[in-house]
mmCIF file of C-alpha atoms in Angstrom:
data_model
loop_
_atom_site.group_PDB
_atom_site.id
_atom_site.type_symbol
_atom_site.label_atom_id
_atom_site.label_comp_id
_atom_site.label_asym_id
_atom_site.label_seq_id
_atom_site.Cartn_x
_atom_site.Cartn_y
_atom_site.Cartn_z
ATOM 1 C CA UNK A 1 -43.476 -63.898 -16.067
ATOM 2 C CA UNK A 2 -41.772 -60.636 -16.453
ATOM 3 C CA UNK A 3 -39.141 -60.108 -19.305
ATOM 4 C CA UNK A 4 -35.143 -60.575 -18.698
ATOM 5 C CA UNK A 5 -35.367 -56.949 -19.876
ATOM 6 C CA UNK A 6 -38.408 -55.991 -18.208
ATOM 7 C CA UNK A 7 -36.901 -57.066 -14.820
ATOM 8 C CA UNK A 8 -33.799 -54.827 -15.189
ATOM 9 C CA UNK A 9 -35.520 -51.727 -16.495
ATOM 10 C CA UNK A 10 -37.171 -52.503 -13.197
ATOM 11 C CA UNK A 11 -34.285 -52.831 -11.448
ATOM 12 C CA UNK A 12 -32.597 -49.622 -12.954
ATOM 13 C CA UNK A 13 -35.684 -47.573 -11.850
ATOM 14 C CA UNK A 14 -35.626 -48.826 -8.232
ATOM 15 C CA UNK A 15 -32.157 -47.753 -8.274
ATOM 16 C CA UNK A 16 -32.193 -44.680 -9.533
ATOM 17 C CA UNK A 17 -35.164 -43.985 -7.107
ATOM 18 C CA UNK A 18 -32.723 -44.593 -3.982
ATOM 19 C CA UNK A 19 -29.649 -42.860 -5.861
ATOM 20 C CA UNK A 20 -30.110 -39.665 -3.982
ATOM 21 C CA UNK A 21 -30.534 -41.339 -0.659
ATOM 22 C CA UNK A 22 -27.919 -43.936 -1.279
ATOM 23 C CA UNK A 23 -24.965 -40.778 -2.702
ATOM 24 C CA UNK A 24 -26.129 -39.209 0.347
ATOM 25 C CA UNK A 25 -24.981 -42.079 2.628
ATOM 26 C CA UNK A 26 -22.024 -42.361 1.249
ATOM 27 C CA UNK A 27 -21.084 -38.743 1.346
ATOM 28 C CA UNK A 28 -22.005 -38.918 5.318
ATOM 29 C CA UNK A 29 -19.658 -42.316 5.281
ATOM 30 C CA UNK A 30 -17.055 -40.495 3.903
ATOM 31 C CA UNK A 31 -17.251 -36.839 4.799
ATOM 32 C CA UNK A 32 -16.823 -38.918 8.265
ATOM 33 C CA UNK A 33 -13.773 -40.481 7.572
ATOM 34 C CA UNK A 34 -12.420 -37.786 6.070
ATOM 35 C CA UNK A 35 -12.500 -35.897 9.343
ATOM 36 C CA UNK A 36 -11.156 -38.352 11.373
ATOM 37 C CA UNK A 37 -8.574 -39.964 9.229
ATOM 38 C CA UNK A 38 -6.997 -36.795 8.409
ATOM 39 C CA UNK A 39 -5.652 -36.735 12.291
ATOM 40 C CA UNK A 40 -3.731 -39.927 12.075
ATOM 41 C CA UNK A 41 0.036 -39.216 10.320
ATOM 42 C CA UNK A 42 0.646 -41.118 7.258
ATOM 43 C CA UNK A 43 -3.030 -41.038 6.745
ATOM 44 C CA UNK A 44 -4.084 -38.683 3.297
ATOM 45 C CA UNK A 45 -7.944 -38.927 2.998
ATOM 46 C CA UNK A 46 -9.512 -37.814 -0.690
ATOM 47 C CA UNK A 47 -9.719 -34.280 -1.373
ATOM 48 C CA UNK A 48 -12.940 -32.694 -2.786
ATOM 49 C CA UNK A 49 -12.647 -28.939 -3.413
ATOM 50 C CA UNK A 50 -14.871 -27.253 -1.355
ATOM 51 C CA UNK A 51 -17.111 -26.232 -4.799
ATOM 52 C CA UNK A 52 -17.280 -29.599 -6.002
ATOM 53 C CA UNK A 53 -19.570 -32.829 -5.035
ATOM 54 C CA UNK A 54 -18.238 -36.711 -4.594
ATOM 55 C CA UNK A 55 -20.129 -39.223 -4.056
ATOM 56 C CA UNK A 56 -17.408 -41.666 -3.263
ATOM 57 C CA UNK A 57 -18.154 -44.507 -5.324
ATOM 58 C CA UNK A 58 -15.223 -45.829 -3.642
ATOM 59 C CA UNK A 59 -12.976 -44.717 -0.695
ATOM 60 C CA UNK A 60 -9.195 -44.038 -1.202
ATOM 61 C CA UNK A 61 -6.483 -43.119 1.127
ATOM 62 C CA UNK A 62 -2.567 -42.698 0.341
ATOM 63 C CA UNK A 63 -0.296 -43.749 2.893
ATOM 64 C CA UNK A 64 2.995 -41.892 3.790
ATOM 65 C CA UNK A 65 5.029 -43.703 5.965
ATOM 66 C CA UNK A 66 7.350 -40.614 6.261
ATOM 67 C CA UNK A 67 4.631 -39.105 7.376
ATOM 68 C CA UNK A 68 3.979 -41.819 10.036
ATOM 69 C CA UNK A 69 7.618 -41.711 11.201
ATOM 70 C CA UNK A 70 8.583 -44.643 8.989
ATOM 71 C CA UNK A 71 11.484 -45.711 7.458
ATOM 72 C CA UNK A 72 10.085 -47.889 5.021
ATOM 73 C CA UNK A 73 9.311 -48.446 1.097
ATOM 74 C CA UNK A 74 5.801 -46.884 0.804
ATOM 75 C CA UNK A 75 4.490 -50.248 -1.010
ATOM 76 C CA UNK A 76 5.684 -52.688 1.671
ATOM 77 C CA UNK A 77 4.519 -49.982 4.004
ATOM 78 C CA UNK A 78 0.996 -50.058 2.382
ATOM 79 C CA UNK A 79 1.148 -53.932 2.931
ATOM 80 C CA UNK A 80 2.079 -53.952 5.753
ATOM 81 C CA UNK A 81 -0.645 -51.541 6.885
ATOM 82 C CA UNK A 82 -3.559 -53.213 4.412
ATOM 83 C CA UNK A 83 -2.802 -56.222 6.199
ATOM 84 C CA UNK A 84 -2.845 -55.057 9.620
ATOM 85 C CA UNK A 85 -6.411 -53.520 9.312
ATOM 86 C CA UNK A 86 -7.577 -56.675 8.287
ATOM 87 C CA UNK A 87 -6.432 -57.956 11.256
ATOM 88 C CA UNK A 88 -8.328 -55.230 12.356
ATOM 89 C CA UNK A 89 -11.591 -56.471 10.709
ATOM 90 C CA UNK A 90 -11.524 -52.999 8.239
ATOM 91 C CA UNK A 91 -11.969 -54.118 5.011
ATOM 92 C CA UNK A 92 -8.976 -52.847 2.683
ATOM 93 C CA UNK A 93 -7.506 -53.594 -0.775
ATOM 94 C CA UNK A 94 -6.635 -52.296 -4.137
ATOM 95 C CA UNK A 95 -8.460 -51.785 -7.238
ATOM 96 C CA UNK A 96 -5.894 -51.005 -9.908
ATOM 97 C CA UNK A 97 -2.637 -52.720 -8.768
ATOM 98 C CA UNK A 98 -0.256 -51.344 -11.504
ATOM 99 C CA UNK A 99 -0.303 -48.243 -14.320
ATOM 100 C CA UNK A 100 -2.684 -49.029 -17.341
ATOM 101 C CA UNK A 101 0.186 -49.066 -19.815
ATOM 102 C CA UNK A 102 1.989 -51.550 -17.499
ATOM 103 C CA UNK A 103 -1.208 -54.039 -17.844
ATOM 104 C CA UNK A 104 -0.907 -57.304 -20.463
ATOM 105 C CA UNK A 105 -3.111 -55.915 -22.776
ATOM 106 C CA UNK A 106 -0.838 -53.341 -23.476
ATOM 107 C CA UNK A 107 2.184 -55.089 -22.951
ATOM 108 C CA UNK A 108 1.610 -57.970 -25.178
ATOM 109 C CA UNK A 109 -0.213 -55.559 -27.476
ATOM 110 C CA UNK A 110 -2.539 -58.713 -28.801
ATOM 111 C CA UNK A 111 -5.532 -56.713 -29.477
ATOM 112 C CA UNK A 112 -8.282 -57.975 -30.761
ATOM 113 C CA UNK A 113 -8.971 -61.655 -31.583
ATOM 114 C CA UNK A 114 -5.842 -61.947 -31.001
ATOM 115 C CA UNK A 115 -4.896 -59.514 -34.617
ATOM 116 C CA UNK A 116 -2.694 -56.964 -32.836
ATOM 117 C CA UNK A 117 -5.325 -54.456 -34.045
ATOM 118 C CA UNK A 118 -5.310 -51.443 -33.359
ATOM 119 C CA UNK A 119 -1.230 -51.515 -32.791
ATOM 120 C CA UNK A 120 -0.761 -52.868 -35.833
ATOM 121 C CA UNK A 121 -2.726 -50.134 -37.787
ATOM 122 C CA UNK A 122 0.265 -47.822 -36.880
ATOM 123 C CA UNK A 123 3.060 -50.295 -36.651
ATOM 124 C CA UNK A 124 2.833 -50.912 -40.108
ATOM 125 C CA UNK A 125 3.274 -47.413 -41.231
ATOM 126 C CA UNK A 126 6.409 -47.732 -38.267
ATOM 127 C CA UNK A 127 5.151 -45.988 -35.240
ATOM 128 C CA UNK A 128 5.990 -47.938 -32.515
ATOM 129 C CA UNK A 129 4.725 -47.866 -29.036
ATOM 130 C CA UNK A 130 6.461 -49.114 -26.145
ATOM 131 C CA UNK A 131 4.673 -49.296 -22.261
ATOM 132 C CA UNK A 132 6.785 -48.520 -19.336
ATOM 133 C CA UNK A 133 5.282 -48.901 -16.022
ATOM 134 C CA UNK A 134 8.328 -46.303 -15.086
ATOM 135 C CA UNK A 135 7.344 -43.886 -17.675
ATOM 136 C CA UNK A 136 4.665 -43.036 -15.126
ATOM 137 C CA UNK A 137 6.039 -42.306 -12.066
ATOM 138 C CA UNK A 138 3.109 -40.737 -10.387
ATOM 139 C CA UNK A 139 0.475 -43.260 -11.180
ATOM 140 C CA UNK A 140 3.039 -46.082 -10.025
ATOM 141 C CA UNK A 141 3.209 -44.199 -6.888
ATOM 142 C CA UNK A 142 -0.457 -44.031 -6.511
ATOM 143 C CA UNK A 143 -0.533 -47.726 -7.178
ATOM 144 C CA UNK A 144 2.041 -48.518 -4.492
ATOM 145 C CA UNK A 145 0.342 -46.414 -1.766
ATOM 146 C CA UNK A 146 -3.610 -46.438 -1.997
ATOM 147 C CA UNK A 147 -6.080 -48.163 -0.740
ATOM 148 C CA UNK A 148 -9.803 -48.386 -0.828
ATOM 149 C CA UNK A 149 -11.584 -48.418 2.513
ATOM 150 C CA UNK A 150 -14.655 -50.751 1.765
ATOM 151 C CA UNK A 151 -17.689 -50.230 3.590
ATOM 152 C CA UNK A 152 -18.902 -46.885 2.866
ATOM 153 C CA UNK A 153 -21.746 -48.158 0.569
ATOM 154 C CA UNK A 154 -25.509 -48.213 2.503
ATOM 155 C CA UNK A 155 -26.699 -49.798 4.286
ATOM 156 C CA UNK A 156 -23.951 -49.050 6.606
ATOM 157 C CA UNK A 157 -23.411 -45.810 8.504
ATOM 158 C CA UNK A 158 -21.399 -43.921 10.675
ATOM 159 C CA UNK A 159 -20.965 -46.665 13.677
ATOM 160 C CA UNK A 160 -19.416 -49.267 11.165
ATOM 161 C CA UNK A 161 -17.001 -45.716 9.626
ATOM 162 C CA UNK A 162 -16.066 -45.578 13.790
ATOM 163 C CA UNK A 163 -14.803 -49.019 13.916
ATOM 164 C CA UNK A 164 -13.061 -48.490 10.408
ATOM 165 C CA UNK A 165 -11.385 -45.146 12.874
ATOM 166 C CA UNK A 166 -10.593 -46.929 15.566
ATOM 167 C CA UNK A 167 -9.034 -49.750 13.556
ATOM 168 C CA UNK A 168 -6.532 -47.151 11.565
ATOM 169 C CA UNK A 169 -5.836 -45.407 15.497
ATOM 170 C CA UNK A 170 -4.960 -49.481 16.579
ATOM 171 C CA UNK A 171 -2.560 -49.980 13.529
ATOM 172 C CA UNK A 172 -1.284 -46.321 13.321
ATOM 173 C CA UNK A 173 -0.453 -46.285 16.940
ATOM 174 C CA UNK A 174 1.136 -49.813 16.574
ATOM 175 C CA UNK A 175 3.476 -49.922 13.059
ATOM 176 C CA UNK A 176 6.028 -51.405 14.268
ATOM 177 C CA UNK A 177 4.106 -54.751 14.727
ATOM 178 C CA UNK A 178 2.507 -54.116 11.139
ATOM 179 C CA UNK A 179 5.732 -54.149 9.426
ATOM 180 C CA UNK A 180 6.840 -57.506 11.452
ATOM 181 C CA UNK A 181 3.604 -58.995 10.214
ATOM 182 C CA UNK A 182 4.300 -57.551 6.562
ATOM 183 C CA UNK A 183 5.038 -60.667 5.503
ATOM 184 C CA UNK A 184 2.225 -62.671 6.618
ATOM 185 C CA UNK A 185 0.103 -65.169 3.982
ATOM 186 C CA UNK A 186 -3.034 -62.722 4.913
ATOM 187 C CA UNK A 187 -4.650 -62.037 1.393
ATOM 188 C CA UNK A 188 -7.872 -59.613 2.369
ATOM 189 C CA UNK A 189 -10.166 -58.123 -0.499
ATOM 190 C CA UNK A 190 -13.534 -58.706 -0.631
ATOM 191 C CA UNK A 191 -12.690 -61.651 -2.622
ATOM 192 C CA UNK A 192 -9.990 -62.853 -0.164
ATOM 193 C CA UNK A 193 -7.549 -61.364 -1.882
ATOM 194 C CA UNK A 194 -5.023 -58.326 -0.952
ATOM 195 C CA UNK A 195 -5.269 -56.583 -4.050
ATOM 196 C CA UNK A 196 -1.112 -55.500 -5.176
ATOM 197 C CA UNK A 197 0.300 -57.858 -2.204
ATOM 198 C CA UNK A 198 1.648 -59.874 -4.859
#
């Protein structure tokens, strides 16, 4: 029998033997999405400077409801919208649902075993720190309007990215009925959760 550790230095080689194959994919995914999803309004693909190389470990879009001829708050709109393409069978969600500073480890500042550490390093010499979600008003906005489109990883390709299209076109062309069903106990995510619907 082959080591614990012997298997995944095994494992890590086999992966890094498909890594240029399997970036390439996912550039192709992506690059594809990019194209079309920057003709539906309210849609904002990534941006990768034309100099530069991603390789889209995930997929983000921003939503702009203005954009989409929306009156509506751009999380609820983002809901709304997350919900409806998984309706759609596109698989959505969020990975970070809120600023850092706005997460419990900062807020309760319990560090380490419990020991405060390493707030209390500084707290006793009386710097304070306080964490306020609304001290970062961009990355709250990100938070309330992204979403990762799931599915660009191989083994899929482009004919799965042209159902993810045509799912956005179905929802984008029909918002109206997204934000009636913003509601809805849907909770997508690959783990059946809608990441930030809470």
């Amino acid at each position: 029998h082959l080591s614990i550790r012997r298997q995944r230095q095994m494992c890590i080689r086999d992966r890094l033997m498909h890594l240029d194959e399997r970036n390439n994919t996912r550039i192709a995914n992506a690059d594809f999405l990019t194209q079309e999803l920057s003709k539906v309004p309210g849609v904002i693909p990534p941006y990768c400077p034309p100099d530069c190389k991603h390789v889209y470990f995930f997929y983000n879009v921003r939503f702009d409801p203005k954009a989409a001829g929306v009156d509506c708050e751009p999380r609820r709109f983002r809901i709304a919208v997350e919900k409806a393409l998984y309706k759609e069978g596109a698989l959505v969600g969020q990975w970070q649902t809120m600023p850092v500073p706005a997460q419990d480890i900062f807020q309760s500042k319990l560090g380490y075993g419990g020991s405060s550490y390493p707030w209390s390093l500084n707290e006793a010499k009386g710097i304070k720190y306080e964490y306020k979600a609304d001290d970062y008003p961009v990355a709250k906005q990100l938070c309330d309007t992204y979403t990762i489109v799931h599915g660009i990883h191989a083994p899929n390709g482009i004919e799965l990215m042209k159902k993810v299209v045509e799912a956005f076109h179905k929802v984008f062309g029909n918002l109206g009925q997204a934000l009636d069903h913003a509601d809805d106990a849907i909770y997508p995510g690959p783990d059946g959760k809608l990441y930030g619907a809470g």
